């Protein structure tokens, strides 16, 4: 029955569903369901109006699958315990009759299970939302409560929506994430007496404002973003990844297509290697945690724009237990030795720490 997953991914599973936990007045749903099958660990939560199911491929299941619900009151303690662990630490999740047991290499957390928290048929609910068909009148569209829709902000950086009918659930899809939201009745949502229940009614309401305009596709009708100043660093993940790949290709192209001094060749090689390494790290981080990747890209852009990355790197090296002062002294000694030898190739090799940096 035990299942193993790393601490970072367990925390992310909880974060993606915790916003959908029902309040204490809906006791059977006042928690997050933890469930396993042969390949995945799932977290599932619902407040009856929304449902969210996230999954991650676990490191292995020992025995039969399980399905139990973590009480909402214990979620803060569990999340704090996970946050205190290194993200790569394996966490084994085991279930006994009345408790969850979370075991990391150096600590253990046990949480009591409330038998009143039953696991509902979330697979059936989501399959129903996925397989529901659209009516022939596709002009009818649902009313969505934006306060409920906002709960899906933690689902993924980008999501897909499937809308089928006025009174049917809207399907919400992300990477390793399925969710659904029930529409509200127009009257309860404060829109009046279904005045805006069809596209024809919306068109009639807005005809006075839009009648003189020619239809234009959205990308063609809105001015494109002007190129940002050269000194500004992009905060967009896709653009950052593109810039890194472009730098890699340009550096490797110039290395093999032109004659250049050895020092220039080394500079191009370093630029290409560094750009490719940064791209691989960013791609892996985005796959593991898109939200964290977006945060890191934005923070890095701010640091680059500040022009103080040398100071940031010095502080980071000290915090990581390195000795940047020694690195600097070694590099200064190498520069001095190179300057003394003006007629032949310097025999003194550049310090490895500087080269690798």
mmCIF file of C-alpha atoms in Angstrom:
data_model
loop_
_atom_site.group_PDB
_atom_site.id
_atom_site.type_symbol
_atom_site.label_atom_id
_atom_site.label_comp_id
_atom_site.label_asym_id
_atom_site.label_seq_id
_atom_site.Cartn_x
_atom_site.Cartn_y
_atom_site.Cartn_z
ATOM 1 C CA UNK A 1 0.000 0.000 0.000
ATOM 2 C CA UNK A 2 2.824 2.556 0.572
ATOM 3 C CA UNK A 3 3.585 4.894 -2.344
ATOM 4 C CA UNK A 4 6.664 7.106 -2.802
ATOM 5 C CA UNK A 5 6.883 10.576 -4.378
ATOM 6 C CA UNK A 6 9.353 13.426 -3.938
ATOM 7 C CA UNK A 7 8.471 16.216 -1.502
ATOM 8 C CA UNK A 8 8.247 18.958 -4.115
ATOM 9 C CA UNK A 9 5.721 17.101 -6.242
ATOM 10 C CA UNK A 10 3.625 16.085 -3.233
ATOM 11 C CA UNK A 11 3.417 19.733 -2.190
ATOM 12 C CA UNK A 12 2.485 20.757 -5.709
ATOM 13 C CA UNK A 13 -0.314 18.174 -5.854
ATOM 14 C CA UNK A 14 -1.799 19.695 -2.706
ATOM 15 C CA UNK A 15 -1.374 23.268 -3.961
ATOM 16 C CA UNK A 16 -3.216 22.508 -7.210
ATOM 17 C CA UNK A 17 -6.339 21.246 -5.438
ATOM 18 C CA UNK A 18 -6.499 22.882 -2.007
ATOM 19 C CA UNK A 19 -8.455 25.873 -3.341
ATOM 20 C CA UNK A 20 -11.388 23.570 -4.168
ATOM 21 C CA UNK A 21 -11.877 22.119 -0.672
ATOM 22 C CA UNK A 22 -15.432 22.600 0.592
ATOM 23 C CA UNK A 23 -16.125 24.528 3.795
ATOM 24 C CA UNK A 24 -16.856 22.886 7.141
ATOM 25 C CA UNK A 25 -20.599 22.940 6.436
ATOM 26 C CA UNK A 26 -20.112 20.384 3.659
ATOM 27 C CA UNK A 27 -18.341 17.873 5.854
ATOM 28 C CA UNK A 28 -17.993 14.961 3.381
ATOM 29 C CA UNK A 29 -15.962 17.241 1.071
ATOM 30 C CA UNK A 30 -14.012 19.131 3.755
ATOM 31 C CA UNK A 31 -10.625 17.739 2.757
ATOM 32 C CA UNK A 32 -8.432 16.472 -0.074
ATOM 33 C CA UNK A 33 -8.691 12.918 -1.326
ATOM 34 C CA UNK A 34 -5.353 11.121 -1.746
ATOM 35 C CA UNK A 35 -5.682 8.192 -4.105
ATOM 36 C CA UNK A 36 -3.328 5.885 -5.973
ATOM 37 C CA UNK A 37 -3.411 3.486 -8.853
ATOM 38 C CA UNK A 38 -0.601 1.496 -10.419
ATOM 39 C CA UNK A 39 1.087 4.554 -11.945
ATOM 40 C CA UNK A 40 -0.134 7.804 -10.361
ATOM 41 C CA UNK A 41 -0.784 9.514 -7.046
ATOM 42 C CA UNK A 42 -3.854 11.768 -7.202
ATOM 43 C CA UNK A 43 -5.173 14.640 -5.143
ATOM 44 C CA UNK A 44 -8.841 15.454 -5.613
ATOM 45 C CA UNK A 45 -11.030 18.128 -4.054
ATOM 46 C CA UNK A 46 -14.488 19.529 -4.665
ATOM 47 C CA UNK A 47 -16.861 22.091 -3.183
ATOM 48 C CA UNK A 48 -19.780 20.736 -5.272
ATOM 49 C CA UNK A 49 -19.548 23.678 -7.697
ATOM 50 C CA UNK A 50 -15.981 22.971 -8.812
ATOM 51 C CA UNK A 51 -13.862 19.839 -8.883
ATOM 52 C CA UNK A 52 -10.103 19.516 -9.314
ATOM 53 C CA UNK A 53 -8.006 16.390 -9.838
ATOM 54 C CA UNK A 54 -4.211 16.555 -10.127
ATOM 55 C CA UNK A 55 -1.869 13.627 -10.605
ATOM 56 C CA UNK A 56 1.830 12.771 -10.679
ATOM 57 C CA UNK A 57 3.601 9.556 -11.627
ATOM 58 C CA UNK A 58 4.818 8.049 -8.360
ATOM 59 C CA UNK A 59 8.084 6.201 -7.763
ATOM 60 C CA UNK A 60 6.394 2.941 -6.961
ATOM 61 C CA UNK A 61 3.385 1.405 -5.204
ATOM 62 C CA UNK A 62 3.946 -1.448 -2.745
ATOM 63 C CA UNK A 63 0.730 -3.453 -2.590
ATOM 64 C CA UNK A 64 -2.852 -2.492 -3.264
ATOM 65 C CA UNK A 65 -3.980 1.037 -4.258
ATOM 66 C CA UNK A 66 -5.655 3.184 -1.604
ATOM 67 C CA UNK A 67 -8.093 6.077 -1.461
ATOM 68 C CA UNK A 68 -8.563 8.173 1.685
ATOM 69 C CA UNK A 69 -9.378 11.802 2.456
ATOM 70 C CA UNK A 70 -7.060 14.154 4.317
ATOM 71 C CA UNK A 71 -9.122 16.374 6.680
ATOM 72 C CA UNK A 72 -8.946 20.074 5.783
ATOM 73 C CA UNK A 73 -7.737 20.933 9.290
ATOM 74 C CA UNK A 74 -4.554 18.946 8.763
ATOM 75 C CA UNK A 75 -3.596 20.393 5.380
ATOM 76 C CA UNK A 76 -1.690 23.400 6.755
ATOM 77 C CA UNK A 77 0.427 21.183 9.008
ATOM 78 C CA UNK A 78 1.153 18.776 6.164
ATOM 79 C CA UNK A 79 2.085 21.602 3.787
ATOM 80 C CA UNK A 80 4.430 23.172 6.361
ATOM 81 C CA UNK A 81 6.074 19.797 6.976
ATOM 82 C CA UNK A 82 6.598 19.297 3.226
ATOM 83 C CA UNK A 83 7.995 22.827 2.816
ATOM 84 C CA UNK A 84 10.619 22.117 5.487
ATOM 85 C CA UNK A 85 11.952 19.171 3.466
ATOM 86 C CA UNK A 86 14.426 19.380 0.588
ATOM 87 C CA UNK A 87 12.305 19.146 -2.553
ATOM 88 C CA UNK A 88 14.162 16.072 -3.794
ATOM 89 C CA UNK A 89 13.569 14.081 -0.597
ATOM 90 C CA UNK A 90 11.458 10.961 -1.211
ATOM 91 C CA UNK A 91 8.268 10.875 0.853
ATOM 92 C CA UNK A 92 6.555 7.559 1.458
ATOM 93 C CA UNK A 93 2.793 7.772 1.956
ATOM 94 C CA UNK A 94 1.221 4.893 3.852
ATOM 95 C CA UNK A 95 -2.346 4.422 5.047
ATOM 96 C CA UNK A 96 -3.547 2.376 7.977
ATOM 97 C CA UNK A 97 -7.128 1.970 9.117
ATOM 98 C CA UNK A 98 -7.387 5.399 10.719
ATOM 99 C CA UNK A 99 -4.197 7.341 9.877
ATOM 100 C CA UNK A 100 -2.024 8.690 7.092
ATOM 101 C CA UNK A 101 1.719 8.239 7.632
ATOM 102 C CA UNK A 102 4.145 10.479 5.695
ATOM 103 C CA UNK A 103 7.765 9.367 6.036
ATOM 104 C CA UNK A 104 10.792 11.338 4.822
ATOM 105 C CA UNK A 105 14.463 10.398 5.341
ATOM 106 C CA UNK A 106 14.708 12.342 8.632
ATOM 107 C CA UNK A 107 11.137 12.897 9.848
ATOM 108 C CA UNK A 108 7.650 11.425 9.961
ATOM 109 C CA UNK A 109 4.182 12.977 10.134
ATOM 110 C CA UNK A 110 0.989 11.090 11.040
ATOM 111 C CA UNK A 111 -2.496 12.453 10.396
ATOM 112 C CA UNK A 112 -5.758 10.993 11.678
ATOM 113 C CA UNK A 113 -8.394 10.062 9.100
ATOM 114 C CA UNK A 114 -12.010 11.032 9.674
ATOM 115 C CA UNK A 115 -14.303 8.199 8.628
ATOM 116 C CA UNK A 116 -17.013 10.756 7.747
ATOM 117 C CA UNK A 117 -14.893 11.969 4.814
ATOM 118 C CA UNK A 118 -15.908 9.571 2.067
ATOM 119 C CA UNK A 119 -14.221 9.400 -1.340
ATOM 120 C CA UNK A 120 -16.791 10.347 -3.962
ATOM 121 C CA UNK A 121 -16.865 9.053 -7.544
ATOM 122 C CA UNK A 122 -14.718 11.826 -9.000
ATOM 123 C CA UNK A 123 -13.726 9.756 -12.016
ATOM 124 C CA UNK A 124 -17.349 9.361 -13.024
ATOM 125 C CA UNK A 125 -18.031 13.074 -12.577
ATOM 126 C CA UNK A 126 -15.088 14.130 -14.730
ATOM 127 C CA UNK A 127 -15.813 11.509 -17.366
ATOM 128 C CA UNK A 128 -19.371 12.820 -17.544
ATOM 129 C CA UNK A 129 -18.059 16.362 -18.071
ATOM 130 C CA UNK A 130 -15.687 15.114 -20.750
ATOM 131 C CA UNK A 131 -18.254 13.096 -22.679
ATOM 132 C CA UNK A 132 -21.245 15.429 -22.490
ATOM 133 C CA UNK A 133 -22.344 16.577 -25.934
ATOM 134 C CA UNK A 134 -23.217 20.001 -27.236
ATOM 135 C CA UNK A 135 -26.842 20.767 -28.105
ATOM 136 C CA UNK A 136 -27.765 21.709 -31.648
ATOM 137 C CA UNK A 137 -28.319 25.294 -30.500
ATOM 138 C CA UNK A 138 -24.717 26.341 -29.963
ATOM 139 C CA UNK A 139 -25.754 29.936 -29.310
ATOM 140 C CA UNK A 140 -26.544 29.040 -25.694
ATOM 141 C CA UNK A 141 -23.588 29.527 -23.369
ATOM 142 C CA UNK A 142 -23.162 29.218 -19.615
ATOM 143 C CA UNK A 143 -22.790 31.790 -16.851
ATOM 144 C CA UNK A 144 -19.529 31.290 -14.922
ATOM 145 C CA UNK A 145 -18.905 32.648 -11.442
ATOM 146 C CA UNK A 146 -15.455 34.266 -11.722
ATOM 147 C CA UNK A 147 -14.833 33.750 -8.009
ATOM 148 C CA UNK A 148 -15.039 30.004 -8.580
ATOM 149 C CA UNK A 149 -13.098 30.189 -11.829
ATOM 150 C CA UNK A 150 -10.236 31.896 -9.962
ATOM 151 C CA UNK A 151 -9.740 28.704 -7.931
ATOM 152 C CA UNK A 152 -8.201 27.121 -11.012
ATOM 153 C CA UNK A 153 -5.336 29.638 -11.067
ATOM 154 C CA UNK A 154 -3.113 27.061 -9.353
ATOM 155 C CA UNK A 155 -4.026 24.320 -11.828
ATOM 156 C CA UNK A 156 -1.488 25.205 -14.472
ATOM 157 C CA UNK A 157 0.133 28.118 -16.265
ATOM 158 C CA UNK A 158 -2.101 27.487 -19.299
ATOM 159 C CA UNK A 159 -5.416 25.638 -19.391
ATOM 160 C CA UNK A 160 -7.937 24.551 -22.006
ATOM 161 C CA UNK A 161 -11.694 25.018 -21.616
ATOM 162 C CA UNK A 162 -14.477 22.932 -23.122
ATOM 163 C CA UNK A 163 -17.941 24.499 -23.050
ATOM 164 C CA UNK A 164 -20.865 22.400 -24.233
ATOM 165 C CA UNK A 165 -24.153 23.876 -22.992
ATOM 166 C CA UNK A 166 -25.818 26.417 -20.722
ATOM 167 C CA UNK A 167 -26.486 24.187 -17.703
ATOM 168 C CA UNK A 168 -23.609 21.698 -18.136
ATOM 169 C CA UNK A 169 -20.234 21.672 -16.428
ATOM 170 C CA UNK A 170 -17.319 23.411 -18.132
ATOM 171 C CA UNK A 171 -14.311 21.081 -18.478
ATOM 172 C CA UNK A 172 -10.928 22.549 -17.486
ATOM 173 C CA UNK A 173 -7.762 20.775 -18.646
ATOM 174 C CA UNK A 174 -4.096 21.298 -17.762
ATOM 175 C CA UNK A 175 -1.015 19.111 -17.745
ATOM 176 C CA UNK A 176 -1.785 16.181 -15.439
ATOM 177 C CA UNK A 177 -4.880 18.089 -14.305
ATOM 178 C CA UNK A 178 -8.612 17.711 -14.905
ATOM 179 C CA UNK A 179 -11.273 19.951 -13.445
ATOM 180 C CA UNK A 180 -14.823 21.092 -13.979
ATOM 181 C CA UNK A 181 -16.994 24.003 -12.917
ATOM 182 C CA UNK A 182 -20.751 24.097 -12.773
ATOM 183 C CA UNK A 183 -22.334 27.195 -14.298
ATOM 184 C CA UNK A 184 -24.547 29.443 -12.207
ATOM 185 C CA UNK A 185 -28.134 30.239 -13.021
ATOM 186 C CA UNK A 186 -28.280 33.591 -14.717
ATOM 187 C CA UNK A 187 -30.816 34.980 -12.236
ATOM 188 C CA UNK A 188 -28.713 33.928 -9.214
ATOM 189 C CA UNK A 189 -25.623 35.399 -10.843
ATOM 190 C CA UNK A 190 -27.254 38.813 -10.927
ATOM 191 C CA UNK A 191 -27.694 39.058 -14.693
ATOM 192 C CA UNK A 192 -31.439 39.621 -14.500
ATOM 193 C CA UNK A 193 -34.005 37.389 -16.139
ATOM 194 C CA UNK A 194 -31.736 35.459 -18.506
ATOM 195 C CA UNK A 195 -31.411 38.564 -20.688
ATOM 196 C CA UNK A 196 -28.009 37.405 -21.898
ATOM 197 C CA UNK A 197 -28.609 33.671 -22.264
ATOM 198 C CA UNK A 198 -27.889 33.525 -26.000
ATOM 199 C CA UNK A 199 -25.442 35.176 -28.362
ATOM 200 C CA UNK A 200 -28.365 36.755 -30.211
ATOM 201 C CA UNK A 201 -29.467 38.477 -27.004
ATOM 202 C CA UNK A 202 -25.930 39.699 -26.370
ATOM 203 C CA UNK A 203 -25.725 41.008 -29.919
ATOM 204 C CA UNK A 204 -29.026 42.846 -29.497
ATOM 205 C CA UNK A 205 -27.852 44.399 -26.242
ATOM 206 C CA UNK A 206 -24.555 45.599 -27.750
ATOM 207 C CA UNK A 207 -25.795 46.363 -31.285
ATOM 208 C CA UNK A 208 -25.962 50.103 -30.589
ATOM 209 C CA UNK A 209 -22.255 50.137 -29.676
ATOM 210 C CA UNK A 210 -20.875 47.729 -32.279
ATOM 211 C CA UNK A 211 -23.127 48.297 -35.303
ATOM 212 C CA UNK A 212 -20.759 50.601 -37.219
ATOM 213 C CA UNK A 213 -17.644 48.437 -36.746
ATOM 214 C CA UNK A 214 -16.404 45.889 -39.265
ATOM 215 C CA UNK A 215 -15.620 42.449 -37.788
ATOM 216 C CA UNK A 216 -11.870 41.968 -37.268
ATOM 217 C CA UNK A 217 -10.003 38.973 -35.886
ATOM 218 C CA UNK A 218 -8.565 39.798 -32.459
ATOM 219 C CA UNK A 219 -4.853 39.433 -33.390
ATOM 220 C CA UNK A 220 -5.403 41.749 -36.382
ATOM 221 C CA UNK A 221 -7.483 44.331 -34.571
ATOM 222 C CA UNK A 222 -5.240 45.043 -31.578
ATOM 223 C CA UNK A 223 -1.864 46.764 -32.051
ATOM 224 C CA UNK A 224 1.068 44.421 -31.674
ATOM 225 C CA UNK A 225 3.529 44.855 -28.857
ATOM 226 C CA UNK A 226 6.407 47.078 -29.898
ATOM 227 C CA UNK A 227 9.885 45.702 -29.433
ATOM 228 C CA UNK A 228 11.034 46.250 -25.899
ATOM 229 C CA UNK A 229 14.134 48.373 -25.325
ATOM 230 C CA UNK A 230 17.316 46.355 -25.782
ATOM 231 C CA UNK A 231 18.277 46.832 -22.170
ATOM 232 C CA UNK A 232 15.070 45.276 -20.855
ATOM 233 C CA UNK A 233 15.096 41.541 -20.158
ATOM 234 C CA UNK A 234 12.009 39.531 -21.025
ATOM 235 C CA UNK A 235 9.896 38.127 -18.194
ATOM 236 C CA UNK A 236 8.140 35.623 -20.483
ATOM 237 C CA UNK A 237 9.179 31.975 -20.216
ATOM 238 C CA UNK A 238 8.650 31.110 -23.882
ATOM 239 C CA UNK A 239 10.572 34.190 -25.036
ATOM 240 C CA UNK A 240 13.360 33.492 -22.549
ATOM 241 C CA UNK A 241 13.674 29.915 -23.828
ATOM 242 C CA UNK A 242 13.712 31.209 -27.416
ATOM 243 C CA UNK A 243 16.438 33.735 -26.613
ATOM 244 C CA UNK A 244 18.579 31.017 -25.021
ATOM 245 C CA UNK A 245 18.194 28.715 -28.028
ATOM 246 C CA UNK A 246 18.932 31.589 -30.410
ATOM 247 C CA UNK A 247 22.098 32.418 -28.449
ATOM 248 C CA UNK A 248 23.179 28.772 -28.571
ATOM 249 C CA UNK A 249 22.693 28.545 -32.332
ATOM 250 C CA UNK A 250 24.416 31.858 -33.050
ATOM 251 C CA UNK A 251 27.405 30.992 -30.876
ATOM 252 C CA UNK A 252 27.914 27.545 -32.368
ATOM 253 C CA UNK A 253 27.422 28.900 -35.906
ATOM 254 C CA UNK A 254 30.081 31.584 -35.447
ATOM 255 C CA UNK A 255 32.480 29.111 -33.876
ATOM 256 C CA UNK A 256 32.661 26.960 -37.001
ATOM 257 C CA UNK A 257 32.024 29.482 -39.761
ATOM 258 C CA UNK A 258 34.698 32.139 -39.170
ATOM 259 C CA UNK A 259 38.376 32.386 -38.383
ATOM 260 C CA UNK A 260 38.944 33.982 -35.034
ATOM 261 C CA UNK A 261 41.566 34.197 -32.294
ATOM 262 C CA UNK A 262 41.559 31.450 -29.707
ATOM 263 C CA UNK A 263 40.268 33.791 -27.001
ATOM 264 C CA UNK A 264 37.284 34.820 -29.138
ATOM 265 C CA UNK A 265 36.617 31.163 -29.966
ATOM 266 C CA UNK A 266 36.624 30.356 -26.243
ATOM 267 C CA UNK A 267 34.183 33.215 -25.606
ATOM 268 C CA UNK A 268 31.777 31.939 -28.270
ATOM 269 C CA UNK A 269 32.068 28.403 -26.904
ATOM 270 C CA UNK A 270 31.393 29.594 -23.349
ATOM 271 C CA UNK A 271 28.373 31.630 -24.487
ATOM 272 C CA UNK A 272 26.924 28.682 -26.401
ATOM 273 C CA UNK A 273 27.503 26.175 -23.603
ATOM 274 C CA UNK A 274 26.071 28.526 -20.981
ATOM 275 C CA UNK A 275 22.975 29.339 -23.063
ATOM 276 C CA UNK A 276 22.290 25.667 -23.792
ATOM 277 C CA UNK A 277 22.774 24.708 -20.138
ATOM 278 C CA UNK A 278 20.416 27.488 -19.009
ATOM 279 C CA UNK A 279 17.805 26.365 -21.549
ATOM 280 C CA UNK A 280 17.911 22.746 -20.357
ATOM 281 C CA UNK A 281 17.580 23.823 -16.730
ATOM 282 C CA UNK A 282 14.695 26.185 -17.534
ATOM 283 C CA UNK A 283 12.920 23.504 -19.578
ATOM 284 C CA UNK A 284 13.251 20.982 -16.738
ATOM 285 C CA UNK A 285 12.046 23.501 -14.151
ATOM 286 C CA UNK A 286 9.057 24.464 -16.298
ATOM 287 C CA UNK A 287 8.124 20.799 -16.670
ATOM 288 C CA UNK A 288 8.374 20.201 -12.922
ATOM 289 C CA UNK A 289 6.704 23.410 -11.749
ATOM 290 C CA UNK A 290 5.485 26.003 -14.303
ATOM 291 C CA UNK A 291 4.579 28.535 -11.626
ATOM 292 C CA UNK A 292 8.023 28.375 -10.019
ATOM 293 C CA UNK A 293 9.643 28.664 -13.461
ATOM 294 C CA UNK A 294 7.651 31.835 -14.176
ATOM 295 C CA UNK A 295 8.690 33.298 -10.828
ATOM 296 C CA UNK A 296 12.364 32.515 -11.403
ATOM 297 C CA UNK A 297 12.334 34.018 -14.909
ATOM 298 C CA UNK A 298 10.696 37.210 -13.622
ATOM 299 C CA UNK A 299 13.088 37.550 -10.680
ATOM 300 C CA UNK A 300 16.094 36.878 -12.929
ATOM 301 C CA UNK A 301 14.900 39.548 -15.367
ATOM 302 C CA UNK A 302 14.763 42.071 -12.525
ATOM 303 C CA UNK A 303 18.265 41.115 -11.405
ATOM 304 C CA UNK A 304 19.680 41.390 -14.917
ATOM 305 C CA UNK A 305 18.013 44.768 -15.443
ATOM 306 C CA UNK A 306 19.532 46.013 -12.178
ATOM 307 C CA UNK A 307 23.053 45.435 -13.481
ATOM 308 C CA UNK A 308 24.205 44.012 -10.161
ATOM 309 C CA UNK A 309 24.526 40.343 -11.069
ATOM 310 C CA UNK A 310 28.181 40.317 -10.007
ATOM 311 C CA UNK A 311 27.140 41.190 -6.476
ATOM 312 C CA UNK A 312 24.299 38.668 -6.591
ATOM 313 C CA UNK A 313 26.705 35.943 -7.785
ATOM 314 C CA UNK A 314 29.224 36.809 -5.034
ATOM 315 C CA UNK A 315 26.524 36.542 -2.349
ATOM 316 C CA UNK A 316 25.136 33.338 -3.851
ATOM 317 C CA UNK A 317 28.590 31.757 -3.909
ATOM 318 C CA UNK A 318 29.138 32.565 -0.241
ATOM 319 C CA UNK A 319 25.695 31.210 0.703
ATOM 320 C CA UNK A 320 26.473 27.995 -1.170
ATOM 321 C CA UNK A 321 29.678 27.536 0.865
ATOM 322 C CA UNK A 322 32.175 28.596 -1.819
ATOM 323 C CA UNK A 323 34.986 31.127 -1.511
ATOM 324 C CA UNK A 324 34.515 33.776 -4.223
ATOM 325 C CA UNK A 325 37.440 35.787 -2.860
ATOM 326 C CA UNK A 326 39.802 32.922 -3.661
ATOM 327 C CA UNK A 327 38.256 32.589 -7.127
ATOM 328 C CA UNK A 328 38.872 36.290 -7.726
ATOM 329 C CA UNK A 329 42.478 36.103 -6.541
ATOM 330 C CA UNK A 330 43.169 33.066 -8.758
ATOM 331 C CA UNK A 331 41.702 34.841 -11.760
ATOM 332 C CA UNK A 332 43.700 38.027 -11.095
ATOM 333 C CA UNK A 333 46.878 35.925 -10.856
ATOM 334 C CA UNK A 334 46.039 34.258 -14.166
ATOM 335 C CA UNK A 335 45.460 37.621 -15.854
ATOM 336 C CA UNK A 336 48.774 38.929 -14.521
ATOM 337 C CA UNK A 337 50.653 35.860 -15.765
ATOM 338 C CA UNK A 338 49.042 36.171 -19.184
ATOM 339 C CA UNK A 339 49.931 39.863 -19.416
ATOM 340 C CA UNK A 340 53.621 39.135 -18.760
ATOM 341 C CA UNK A 341 53.774 36.708 -21.642
ATOM 342 C CA UNK A 342 53.137 38.881 -24.713
ATOM 343 C CA UNK A 343 55.005 36.900 -27.365
ATOM 344 C CA UNK A 344 53.857 33.302 -26.871
ATOM 345 C CA UNK A 345 50.710 31.540 -25.813
ATOM 346 C CA UNK A 346 50.444 31.715 -22.008
ATOM 347 C CA UNK A 347 51.318 28.445 -20.372
ATOM 348 C CA UNK A 348 49.230 29.329 -17.341
ATOM 349 C CA UNK A 349 45.773 27.859 -17.703
ATOM 350 C CA UNK A 350 42.741 29.868 -16.722
ATOM 351 C CA UNK A 351 41.409 28.715 -13.335
ATOM 352 C CA UNK A 352 38.755 26.043 -13.769
ATOM 353 C CA UNK A 353 36.350 27.830 -11.460
ATOM 354 C CA UNK A 354 36.352 30.869 -13.705
ATOM 355 C CA UNK A 355 36.011 28.804 -16.870
ATOM 356 C CA UNK A 356 33.082 26.827 -15.488
ATOM 357 C CA UNK A 357 31.409 30.004 -14.249
#
